[in-house]
XYZ file of C-alpha atoms in Angstrom:
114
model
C -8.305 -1.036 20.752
C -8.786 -1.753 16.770
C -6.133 -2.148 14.513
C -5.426 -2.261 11.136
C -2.956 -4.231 8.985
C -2.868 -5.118 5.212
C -1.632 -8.682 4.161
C -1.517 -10.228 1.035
C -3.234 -12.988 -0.246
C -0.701 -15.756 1.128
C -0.278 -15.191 4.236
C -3.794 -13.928 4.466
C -4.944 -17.585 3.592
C -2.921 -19.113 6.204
C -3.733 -16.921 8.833
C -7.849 -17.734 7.584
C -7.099 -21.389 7.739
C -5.347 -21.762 11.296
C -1.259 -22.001 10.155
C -0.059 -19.118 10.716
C -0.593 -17.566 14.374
C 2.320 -15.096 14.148
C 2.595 -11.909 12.377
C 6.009 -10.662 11.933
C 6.041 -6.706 11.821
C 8.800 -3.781 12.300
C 8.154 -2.780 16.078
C 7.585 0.963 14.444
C 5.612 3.362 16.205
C 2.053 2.394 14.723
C 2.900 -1.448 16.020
C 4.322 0.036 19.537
C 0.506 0.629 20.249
C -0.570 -3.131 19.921
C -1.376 -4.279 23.153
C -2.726 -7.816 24.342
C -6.077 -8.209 24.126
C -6.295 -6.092 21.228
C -7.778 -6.372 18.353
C -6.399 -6.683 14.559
C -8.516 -6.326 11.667
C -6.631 -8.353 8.546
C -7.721 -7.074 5.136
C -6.406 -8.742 2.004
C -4.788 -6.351 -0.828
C -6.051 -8.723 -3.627
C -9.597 -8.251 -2.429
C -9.909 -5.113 0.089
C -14.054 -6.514 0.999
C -12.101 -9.896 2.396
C -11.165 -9.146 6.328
C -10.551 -11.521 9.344
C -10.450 -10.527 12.923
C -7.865 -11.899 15.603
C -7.232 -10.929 19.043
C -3.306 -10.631 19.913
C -2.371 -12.688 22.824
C 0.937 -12.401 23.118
C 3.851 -10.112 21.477
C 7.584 -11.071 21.106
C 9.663 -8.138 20.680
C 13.355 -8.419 19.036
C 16.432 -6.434 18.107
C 16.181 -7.820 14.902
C 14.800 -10.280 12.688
C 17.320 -12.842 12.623
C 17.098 -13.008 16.408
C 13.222 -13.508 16.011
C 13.735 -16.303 13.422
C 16.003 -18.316 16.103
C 13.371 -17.830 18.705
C 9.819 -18.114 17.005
C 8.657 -21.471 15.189
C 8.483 -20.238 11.795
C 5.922 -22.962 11.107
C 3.778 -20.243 12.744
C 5.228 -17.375 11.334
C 3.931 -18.382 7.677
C 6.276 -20.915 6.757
C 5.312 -24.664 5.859
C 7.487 -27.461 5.275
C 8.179 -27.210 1.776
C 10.214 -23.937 2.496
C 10.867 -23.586 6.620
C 14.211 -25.755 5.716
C 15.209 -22.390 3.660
C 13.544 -19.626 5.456
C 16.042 -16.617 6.433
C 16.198 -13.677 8.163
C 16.395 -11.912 4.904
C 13.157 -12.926 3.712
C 11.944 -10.005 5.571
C 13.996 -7.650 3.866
C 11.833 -7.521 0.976
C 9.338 -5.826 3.304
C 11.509 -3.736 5.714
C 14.442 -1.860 4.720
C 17.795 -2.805 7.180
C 17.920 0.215 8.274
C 14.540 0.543 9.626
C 14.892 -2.619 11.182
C 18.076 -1.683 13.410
C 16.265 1.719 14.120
C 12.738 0.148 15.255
C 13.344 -3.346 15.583
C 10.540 -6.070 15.057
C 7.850 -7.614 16.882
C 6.298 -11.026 16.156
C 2.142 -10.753 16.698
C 0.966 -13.900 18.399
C -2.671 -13.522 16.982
C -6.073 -15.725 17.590
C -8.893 -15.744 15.421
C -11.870 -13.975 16.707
């Protein structure tokens, strides 16, 4: 199966260029239907033509993201070193609201480049 998913230019670029192998998502219904072997079809918001296709090899499924950020490397997850030192939980909150976070919970997206 084909998916879907929008990402912004950051993380976009790091996924392109090899450091980041793990997309963090809310486990939501459309995500619940990600299976491995899949594939995910990345387009970037600041330029809808630019798209990159990974196969998902692995998914890690959490209560929450605060458990996933004391499991996962977050060197993967689209932090570097300048900010992995700082990265939180919260960071994600900008994206997900808390509540549908407790209702869904999250999934990290261990991804491959096709």
């Amino acid at each position: 199966m084909v998916h879907q998913m929008k990402l912004t230019p950051s993380p976009f670029g790091m996924i392109r260029n090899g450091t980041k192998t793990i997309e963090l998502r809310l486990y939501d219904d459309k995500r619940r239907k990600i299976q491995i072997g899949d594939k995910i079809v990345f387009v970037n918001t600041g330029n809808s033509l630019e798209t990159l296709e990974a196969e998902v090899v692995d998914l890690y499924i959490f209560d929450s993201f605060k458990t996933l950020y004391g499991e996962l490397p977050l060197l993967e997850c689209g932090y570097d070193e300048s900010d992995v030192a700082t990265a939180s939980p919260d960071d994600m909150n900008v994206y997900y609201t808390k509540e549908a976070q407790e209702k869904y919970g999250v999934v990290g997206i261990k991804i491959r480049l096709c």
